[in-house]
mmCIF file of C-alpha atoms in Angstrom:
data_model
loop_
_atom_site.group_PDB
_atom_site.id
_atom_site.type_symbol
_atom_site.label_atom_id
_atom_site.label_comp_id
_atom_site.label_asym_id
_atom_site.label_seq_id
_atom_site.Cartn_x
_atom_site.Cartn_y
_atom_site.Cartn_z
ATOM 1 C CA MET U 703 49.069 6.120 -27.451
ATOM 2 C CA GLU U 704 47.408 4.367 -30.208
ATOM 3 C CA LEU U 705 44.756 1.899 -28.908
ATOM 4 C CA ASP U 706 42.196 1.572 -31.490
ATOM 5 C CA ALA U 707 44.910 -0.402 -33.722
ATOM 6 C CA HIS U 708 44.443 -3.248 -31.324
ATOM 7 C CA ARG U 709 40.681 -3.423 -31.616
ATOM 8 C CA THR U 710 40.353 -6.436 -33.880
ATOM 9 C CA GLU U 711 42.650 -8.655 -31.926
ATOM 10 C CA LEU U 712 41.007 -7.703 -28.670
ATOM 11 C CA THR U 713 37.639 -8.481 -30.163
ATOM 12 C CA VAL U 714 38.811 -12.021 -31.084
ATOM 13 C CA HIS U 715 40.242 -12.345 -27.516
ATOM 14 C CA CYS U 716 37.280 -11.407 -25.848
ATOM 15 C CA TYR U 717 35.053 -13.614 -28.026
ATOM 16 C CA ARG U 718 37.254 -16.686 -27.164
ATOM 17 C CA MET U 719 36.763 -16.014 -23.678
ATOM 18 C CA THR U 720 33.040 -15.354 -23.622
ATOM 19 C CA GLY U 721 31.739 -17.207 -26.504
ATOM 20 C CA SER U 722 29.275 -14.376 -27.050
ATOM 21 C CA PHE U 723 29.813 -11.740 -29.928
ATOM 22 C CA GLN U 724 27.341 -9.454 -28.215
ATOM 23 C CA ASP U 725 29.341 -9.275 -25.040
ATOM 24 C CA THR U 726 32.347 -9.034 -26.760
ATOM 25 C CA GLU U 727 31.800 -5.588 -28.407
ATOM 26 C CA ASP U 728 30.703 -4.070 -24.954
ATOM 27 C CA LEU U 729 34.080 -5.716 -23.402
ATOM 28 C CA VAL U 730 36.309 -4.374 -26.016
ATOM 29 C CA GLN U 731 34.625 -0.857 -25.696
ATOM 30 C CA GLU U 732 35.223 -1.153 -21.997
ATOM 31 C CA THR U 733 38.793 -2.171 -22.159
ATOM 32 C CA LEU U 734 39.680 0.791 -24.577
ATOM 33 C CA LEU U 735 37.892 3.208 -22.247
ATOM 34 C CA ARG U 736 39.775 1.824 -19.258
ATOM 35 C CA ALA U 737 42.926 2.003 -20.865
ATOM 36 C CA TRP U 738 42.391 5.611 -22.049
ATOM 37 C CA ASN U 739 41.561 6.746 -18.512
ATOM 38 C CA ALA U 740 44.622 4.909 -17.052
ATOM 39 C CA ARG U 741 47.018 6.088 -19.890
ATOM 40 C CA ASP U 742 48.998 8.296 -17.583
ATOM 41 C CA ARG U 743 49.458 5.372 -15.268
ATOM 42 C CA TYR U 744 50.777 3.153 -18.053
ATOM 43 C CA ASP U 745 54.497 2.184 -17.513
ATOM 44 C CA PRO U 746 56.179 1.165 -20.980
ATOM 45 C CA THR U 747 59.415 -0.205 -19.094
ATOM 46 C CA ARG U 748 57.123 -3.002 -17.417
ATOM 47 C CA ALA U 749 54.828 -4.254 -20.349
ATOM 48 C CA SER U 750 54.214 -3.343 -23.998
ATOM 49 C CA VAL U 751 50.928 -1.461 -24.863
ATOM 50 C CA ARG U 752 49.621 -4.678 -26.431
ATOM 51 C CA THR U 753 50.430 -6.766 -23.310
ATOM 52 C CA TRP U 754 48.949 -4.137 -21.045
ATOM 53 C CA LEU U 755 45.585 -3.824 -23.309
ATOM 54 C CA TYR U 756 45.383 -7.995 -22.983
ATOM 55 C CA ARG U 757 45.670 -7.523 -19.293
ATOM 56 C CA ILE U 758 42.752 -5.023 -19.100
ATOM 57 C CA ALA U 759 40.684 -7.108 -21.418
ATOM 58 C CA THR U 760 41.259 -10.457 -19.749
ATOM 59 C CA ASN U 761 40.310 -9.148 -16.538
ATOM 60 C CA ALA U 762 37.127 -7.316 -17.871
ATOM 61 C CA CYS U 763 36.162 -10.791 -19.311
ATOM 62 C CA LEU U 764 36.965 -12.588 -15.884
ATOM 63 C CA THR U 765 34.772 -10.052 -14.110
ATOM 64 C CA ALA U 766 31.706 -10.550 -16.799
ATOM 65 C CA LEU U 767 32.249 -14.252 -16.523
ATOM 66 C CA ASP U 768 31.851 -14.224 -12.867
ATOM 67 C CA GLY U 769 28.909 -16.226 -11.833
ATOM 68 C CA ARG U 770 27.666 -16.850 -15.335
ATOM 69 C CA ALA U 771 26.899 -20.216 -16.997
ATOM 70 C CA ARG U 772 28.991 -21.352 -19.929
ATOM 71 C CA ARG U 773 27.798 -20.894 -23.387
ATOM 72 C CA PRO U 774 27.291 -24.374 -24.940
ATOM 73 C CA LEU U 775 26.033 -25.572 -28.400
ATOM 74 C CA PRO U 776 23.010 -28.155 -28.124
ATOM 75 C CA SER U 777 25.689 -31.186 -28.738
ATOM 76 C CA GLY U 778 27.286 -30.135 -25.476
ATOM 77 C CA LEU U 779 24.142 -30.677 -23.411
ATOM 78 C CA GLY U 780 23.051 -34.208 -23.833
ATOM 79 C CA ALA U 781 22.517 -36.955 -26.155
ATOM 80 C CA PRO U 782 21.323 -36.789 -29.837
ATOM 81 C CA GLY U 783 17.662 -36.795 -30.362
ATOM 82 C CA ASP U 784 16.261 -39.964 -32.029
ATOM 83 C CA ASP U 785 12.827 -38.482 -33.266
ATOM 84 C CA PRO U 786 13.204 -35.859 -36.054
ATOM 85 C CA GLY U 787 9.660 -34.946 -35.751
ATOM 86 C CA ALA U 788 10.148 -33.867 -32.211
ATOM 87 C CA PRO U 789 8.859 -30.193 -31.314
ATOM 88 C CA LEU U 790 11.118 -27.427 -31.926
ATOM 89 C CA ALA U 791 10.945 -25.492 -28.877
ATOM 90 C CA PRO U 792 13.528 -22.903 -28.190
ATOM 91 C CA ALA U 793 15.354 -23.201 -24.842
ATOM 92 C CA THR U 794 15.465 -19.411 -24.156
ATOM 93 C CA ASP U 795 16.998 -20.093 -20.718
ATOM 94 C CA VAL U 796 20.199 -21.222 -22.105
ATOM 95 C CA PRO U 797 22.908 -18.575 -22.999
ATOM 96 C CA TRP U 798 23.984 -20.222 -26.340
ATOM 97 C CA LEU U 799 27.341 -20.000 -27.797
ATOM 98 C CA GLN U 800 27.146 -17.358 -30.659
ATOM 99 C CA PRO U 801 29.037 -17.377 -34.057
ATOM 100 C CA PHE U 802 31.732 -14.894 -34.950
ATOM 101 C CA PRO U 803 31.201 -12.640 -37.937
ATOM 102 C CA ASP U 804 34.425 -12.851 -39.889
ATOM 103 C CA GLY U 805 33.311 -10.265 -42.425
ATOM 104 C CA ARG U 806 33.285 -7.366 -39.990
ATOM 105 C CA TYR U 807 36.812 -7.958 -39.056
ATOM 106 C CA ASP U 808 39.913 -8.576 -40.835
ATOM 107 C CA VAL U 809 40.734 -11.925 -39.182
ATOM 108 C CA ASP U 810 42.672 -14.916 -40.398
ATOM 109 C CA ALA U 811 40.969 -18.282 -40.552
ATOM 110 C CA ARG U 812 42.364 -20.154 -37.498
ATOM 111 C CA THR U 813 41.703 -23.321 -35.644
ATOM 112 C CA GLU U 814 41.413 -21.258 -32.546
ATOM 113 C CA LEU U 815 38.329 -19.321 -33.798
ATOM 114 C CA ARG U 816 36.434 -22.363 -34.746
ATOM 115 C CA LEU U 817 32.954 -23.113 -33.324
ATOM 116 C CA ALA U 818 34.258 -26.555 -32.093
ATOM 117 C CA TRP U 819 37.180 -25.170 -30.330
ATOM 118 C CA VAL U 820 35.418 -22.129 -28.789
ATOM 119 C CA ALA U 821 32.770 -24.491 -27.358
ATOM 120 C CA ALA U 822 35.298 -26.807 -26.099
ATOM 121 C CA VAL U 823 37.195 -24.073 -24.052
ATOM 122 C CA GLN U 824 33.794 -23.041 -22.571
ATOM 123 C CA LEU U 825 34.044 -26.181 -20.377
ATOM 124 C CA LEU U 826 37.049 -24.730 -18.730
ATOM 125 C CA PRO U 827 36.719 -22.426 -15.603
ATOM 126 C CA ALA U 828 37.191 -18.932 -16.515
ATOM 127 C CA ARG U 829 40.733 -18.680 -15.196
ATOM 128 C CA GLN U 830 41.997 -21.792 -16.790
ATOM 129 C CA ARG U 831 40.438 -20.745 -20.174
ATOM 130 C CA ALA U 832 42.131 -17.358 -19.831
ATOM 131 C CA VAL U 833 45.662 -18.992 -19.122
ATOM 132 C CA LEU U 834 45.119 -21.345 -22.079
ATOM 133 C CA ILE U 835 44.204 -18.652 -24.468
ATOM 134 C CA LEU U 836 46.993 -16.274 -23.278
ATOM 135 C CA ARG U 837 49.606 -19.035 -23.309
ATOM 136 C CA ASP U 838 48.767 -21.248 -26.157
ATOM 137 C CA VAL U 839 47.024 -19.134 -28.709
ATOM 138 C CA LEU U 840 48.627 -15.728 -28.051
ATOM 139 C CA ALA U 841 52.020 -16.902 -26.971
ATOM 140 C CA PHE U 842 52.462 -14.822 -23.969
ATOM 141 C CA THR U 843 55.005 -16.093 -21.442
ATOM 142 C CA ALA U 844 54.322 -17.809 -18.236
ATOM 143 C CA ALA U 845 55.818 -14.432 -16.427
ATOM 144 C CA GLU U 846 53.664 -12.269 -18.523
ATOM 145 C CA VAL U 847 50.518 -14.219 -18.046
ATOM 146 C CA ALA U 848 51.187 -14.240 -14.200
ATOM 147 C CA GLU U 849 51.447 -10.493 -14.224
ATOM 148 C CA GLN U 850 48.396 -10.177 -16.340
ATOM 149 C CA LEU U 851 46.331 -12.278 -13.806
ATOM 150 C CA ASP U 852 48.021 -11.159 -10.679
ATOM 151 C CA THR U 853 49.111 -14.533 -9.861
ATOM 152 C CA THR U 854 52.448 -16.598 -9.800
ATOM 153 C CA VAL U 855 54.121 -18.446 -12.545
ATOM 154 C CA ALA U 856 53.610 -21.757 -10.680
ATOM 155 C CA ALA U 857 49.934 -21.027 -10.508
ATOM 156 C CA VAL U 858 50.085 -20.303 -14.318
ATOM 157 C CA ASN U 859 51.693 -23.510 -15.090
ATOM 158 C CA SER U 860 49.543 -25.606 -13.016
ATOM 159 C CA ALA U 861 46.352 -24.197 -14.451
ATOM 160 C CA LEU U 862 47.844 -24.607 -18.093
ATOM 161 C CA GLN U 863 48.491 -28.169 -17.563
ATOM 162 C CA ARG U 864 44.978 -28.889 -16.203
ATOM 163 C CA ALA U 865 43.303 -26.924 -19.089
ATOM 164 C CA ARG U 866 45.338 -28.665 -21.706
ATOM 165 C CA SER U 867 44.372 -32.003 -20.327
ATOM 166 C CA THR U 868 40.553 -31.040 -20.385
ATOM 167 C CA ALA U 869 40.732 -29.493 -23.942
ATOM 168 C CA ALA U 870 42.580 -32.569 -25.342
ATOM 169 C CA THR U 871 39.883 -34.889 -23.781
ATOM 170 C CA VAL U 872 37.285 -32.812 -25.351
ATOM 171 C CA ALA U 873 39.082 -32.447 -28.911
ATOM 172 C CA ALA U 874 39.625 -36.251 -28.910
ATOM 173 C CA GLY U 875 36.028 -36.797 -29.654
ATOM 174 C CA SER U 876 35.809 -34.359 -32.318
ATOM 175 C CA ALA U 877 39.209 -34.167 -34.190
ATOM 176 C CA ASP U 878 37.762 -33.945 -37.560
ATOM 177 C CA THR U 879 36.113 -30.578 -36.736
ATOM 178 C CA LEU U 880 39.274 -29.140 -35.600
ATOM 179 C CA ARG U 881 41.208 -29.968 -38.885
ATOM 180 C CA GLU U 882 41.995 -27.471 -41.569
ATOM 181 C CA PRO U 883 40.527 -29.102 -44.827
ATOM 182 C CA ASP U 884 41.863 -28.701 -48.233
ATOM 183 C CA ASP U 885 40.504 -25.321 -49.561
ATOM 184 C CA LEU U 886 39.753 -26.550 -53.196
ATOM 185 C CA ARG U 887 38.019 -29.771 -51.732
ATOM 186 C CA GLN U 888 36.232 -27.704 -49.007
ATOM 187 C CA ARG U 889 35.053 -25.164 -51.570
ATOM 188 C CA ALA U 890 33.770 -27.778 -53.977
ATOM 189 C CA ALA U 891 32.062 -29.659 -51.196
ATOM 190 C CA VAL U 892 30.427 -26.738 -49.957
ATOM 191 C CA ASP U 893 29.277 -25.593 -53.335
ATOM 192 C CA ARG U 894 27.637 -28.855 -53.966
ATOM 193 C CA TYR U 895 25.946 -28.597 -50.404
ATOM 194 C CA LEU U 896 24.402 -25.249 -51.215
ATOM 195 C CA ALA U 897 23.092 -26.567 -54.672
ATOM 196 C CA ALA U 898 21.569 -29.345 -53.086
ATOM 197 C CA PHE U 899 19.823 -27.314 -50.283
ATOM 198 C CA GLU U 900 18.544 -24.727 -52.946
ATOM 199 C CA ALA U 901 17.131 -27.822 -54.822
ATOM 200 C CA ALA U 902 15.634 -29.231 -51.734
ATOM 201 C CA ASP U 903 17.504 -32.373 -52.859
ATOM 202 C CA VAL U 904 17.708 -34.286 -49.435
ATOM 203 C CA PRO U 905 19.477 -37.498 -51.060
ATOM 204 C CA ALA U 906 22.231 -35.313 -52.424
ATOM 205 C CA LEU U 907 22.367 -33.466 -49.054
ATOM 206 C CA VAL U 908 22.984 -36.756 -47.186
ATOM 207 C CA GLY U 909 25.317 -37.929 -49.909
ATOM 208 C CA LEU U 910 27.750 -35.169 -48.786
ATOM 209 C CA LEU U 911 27.635 -35.830 -45.114
ATOM 210 C CA ALA U 912 30.194 -37.818 -42.980
ATOM 211 C CA GLU U 913 29.115 -41.025 -41.107
ATOM 212 C CA ASP U 914 28.693 -39.182 -38.067
ATOM 213 C CA ALA U 915 27.528 -35.666 -39.114
ATOM 214 C CA VAL U 916 25.959 -33.573 -36.557
ATOM 215 C CA LEU U 917 22.987 -31.259 -37.118
ATOM 216 C CA GLU U 918 22.322 -28.579 -34.320
ATOM 217 C CA MET U 919 19.974 -25.707 -34.234
ATOM 218 C CA PRO U 920 20.513 -23.222 -31.119
ATOM 219 C CA PRO U 921 18.263 -22.015 -29.541
ATOM 220 C CA VAL U 922 16.702 -25.340 -30.207
ATOM 221 C CA ALA U 923 18.340 -27.818 -27.693
ATOM 222 C CA LEU U 924 17.394 -30.830 -29.906
ATOM 223 C CA TRP U 925 20.122 -32.226 -32.019
ATOM 224 C CA PHE U 926 20.852 -35.170 -34.564
ATOM 225 C CA ARG U 927 23.847 -37.321 -35.409
ATOM 226 C CA GLY U 928 24.145 -39.381 -38.478
ATOM 227 C CA PRO U 929 22.964 -39.137 -42.082
ATOM 228 C CA GLU U 930 19.588 -40.908 -41.506
ATOM 229 C CA ALA U 931 18.355 -38.558 -38.680
ATOM 230 C CA TYR U 932 19.956 -35.400 -40.559
ATOM 231 C CA GLY U 933 18.098 -36.453 -43.863
ATOM 232 C CA ALA U 934 14.785 -37.136 -42.103
ATOM 233 C CA PHE U 935 15.026 -33.753 -40.434
ATOM 234 C CA MET U 936 15.598 -32.012 -43.725
ATOM 235 C CA GLU U 937 12.826 -33.669 -45.187
ATOM 236 C CA ARG U 938 10.654 -32.419 -42.406
ATOM 237 C CA MET U 939 11.918 -28.812 -42.852
ATOM 238 C CA PHE U 940 11.275 -28.650 -46.465
ATOM 239 C CA ARG U 941 7.920 -29.949 -45.878
ATOM 240 C CA LEU U 942 7.186 -27.291 -43.418
ATOM 241 C CA ARG U 943 9.049 -24.375 -45.031
ATOM 242 C CA GLY U 944 8.719 -25.252 -48.583
ATOM 243 C CA THR U 945 11.209 -25.546 -51.384
ATOM 244 C CA GLY U 946 12.725 -22.991 -53.352
ATOM 245 C CA TRP U 947 15.050 -21.766 -50.965
ATOM 246 C CA LEU U 948 18.102 -19.229 -51.894
ATOM 247 C CA THR U 949 21.567 -19.103 -50.282
ATOM 248 C CA ARG U 950 24.215 -16.423 -50.013
ATOM 249 C CA PRO U 951 27.748 -17.465 -49.008
ATOM 250 C CA ALA U 952 29.088 -16.176 -45.719
ATOM 251 C CA ARG U 953 31.889 -16.761 -43.190
ATOM 252 C CA ALA U 954 31.863 -17.457 -39.655
ATOM 253 C CA ASN U 955 34.415 -18.457 -37.128
ATOM 254 C CA GLY U 956 37.022 -18.788 -40.105
ATOM 255 C CA GLN U 957 34.466 -21.609 -41.374
ATOM 256 C CA PRO U 958 32.529 -21.856 -44.547
ATOM 257 C CA ALA U 959 28.940 -20.586 -43.874
ATOM 258 C CA PHE U 960 25.846 -19.414 -45.691
ATOM 259 C CA ALA U 961 22.741 -17.378 -45.011
ATOM 260 C CA ALA U 962 19.541 -19.264 -45.994
ATOM 261 C CA TYR U 963 16.369 -17.366 -47.338
ATOM 262 C CA ALA U 964 12.942 -19.075 -47.360
ATOM 263 C CA ARG U 965 10.564 -18.261 -49.884
ATOM 264 C CA GLU U 966 7.628 -16.090 -48.499
ATOM 265 C CA GLY U 967 5.188 -14.807 -51.134
ATOM 266 C CA GLY U 968 6.982 -12.857 -53.666
ATOM 267 C CA GLN U 969 10.109 -12.532 -52.150
ATOM 268 C CA HIS U 970 12.873 -14.480 -49.896
ATOM 269 C CA ARG U 971 13.112 -13.937 -46.034
ATOM 270 C CA LEU U 972 16.211 -14.548 -44.102
ATOM 271 C CA HIS U 973 15.745 -17.709 -42.163
ATOM 272 C CA SER U 974 19.087 -18.843 -40.679
ATOM 273 C CA LEU U 975 22.903 -18.699 -40.830
ATOM 274 C CA GLN U 976 24.309 -22.039 -41.173
ATOM 275 C CA VAL U 977 28.187 -22.760 -40.259
ATOM 276 C CA LEU U 978 29.724 -25.897 -41.766
ATOM 277 C CA ASN U 979 32.783 -27.952 -40.689
ATOM 278 C CA LEU U 980 34.209 -30.162 -43.171
ATOM 279 C CA ALA U 981 36.707 -33.029 -43.053
ATOM 280 C CA ASP U 982 37.921 -34.978 -46.115
ATOM 281 C CA GLY U 983 35.426 -33.303 -48.320
ATOM 282 C CA ARG U 984 32.332 -34.134 -46.226
ATOM 283 C CA ILE U 985 30.194 -32.287 -44.049
ATOM 284 C CA THR U 986 30.713 -33.053 -40.424
ATOM 285 C CA ARG U 987 28.685 -30.630 -38.610
ATOM 286 C CA ASN U 988 26.156 -28.059 -39.591
ATOM 287 C CA THR U 989 25.291 -25.421 -36.845
ATOM 288 C CA VAL U 990 22.154 -23.412 -37.748
ATOM 289 C CA PHE U 991 21.637 -20.201 -35.940
ATOM 290 C CA THR U 992 18.001 -18.573 -36.243
ATOM 291 C CA ASP U 993 18.374 -16.036 -33.462
ATOM 292 C CA PRO U 994 17.487 -12.597 -34.731
ATOM 293 C CA ALA U 995 20.086 -10.825 -32.627
ATOM 294 C CA THR U 996 22.762 -13.472 -34.101
ATOM 295 C CA LEU U 997 21.690 -12.624 -37.647
ATOM 296 C CA ARG U 998 21.798 -9.040 -37.225
ATOM 297 C CA ALA U 999 25.730 -9.427 -36.228
ATOM 298 C CA PHE U 1000 26.202 -10.618 -39.887
ATOM 299 C CA ASP U 1001 24.717 -7.528 -41.555
ATOM 300 C CA LEU U 1002 22.721 -9.842 -43.737
ATOM 301 C CA PRO U 1003 19.708 -8.456 -45.906
ATOM 302 C CA GLU U 1004 16.183 -9.538 -44.511
ATOM 303 C CA THR U 1005 14.700 -10.067 -47.630
ATOM 304 C CA ILE U 1006 15.650 -11.079 -51.207
ATOM 305 C CA ARG U 1007 13.479 -10.158 -54.141
#
């Protein structure tokens, strides 16, 4: 029985369920171990290996999520900040949503992996989240999902209806972050943004922003909306950390991203991973991750000389 061939898709599934890449790796290992130990009890007349593995993985995720708080982004916790000079104290008590390192897996860029989508489904109760992902993303039938979750088809359909309603309400407020932008236009906008960032050219950065662009920086709960606040914060950041930054392209959640390196003596040290959303050739959101554990997941060099 070939189990490891399903590792990548199970990894993506567990990430969608939990919003935590660190938890995901452990859950996939647990899923494959459970499957191996139960291989003699697998009945191919009842389900394919893939369906059977998704049942094990989904229930492992539901157990892991029991009693845990959802993983948000700062923009999901309250109103935007109005003081770009406010203290940048990390909220270490919040289990923040983590990005997914595309480069470690052969994963297609899909809307259902984007940060905005994963953050939206985190609002759902865990079983509704599972039903939505299994039905609408993975296209399992209602009967298959009922079998996977040990419930009835009627209960699956009811949970799916509630989950779709909640997800649609959330998406209505951020539809631009869920669209697939034109690749050429996207690449050109990203290239211009990186050039402006390395030059510490705040007016050029602001000129690339959408009218309601968001800047957020977990684990700092503070976030900003609009080019004026975004630009004011970037001016503060360049004053504090200096200019002469370097960037390296990256990918996260099927989205363009980049690693930012701040000048430190005779070298540049890794500062952050920044994940961009775009629509109509403009930056609609920049989610800046600085947590060391998150950065390690992307296998980025610590310094560049």
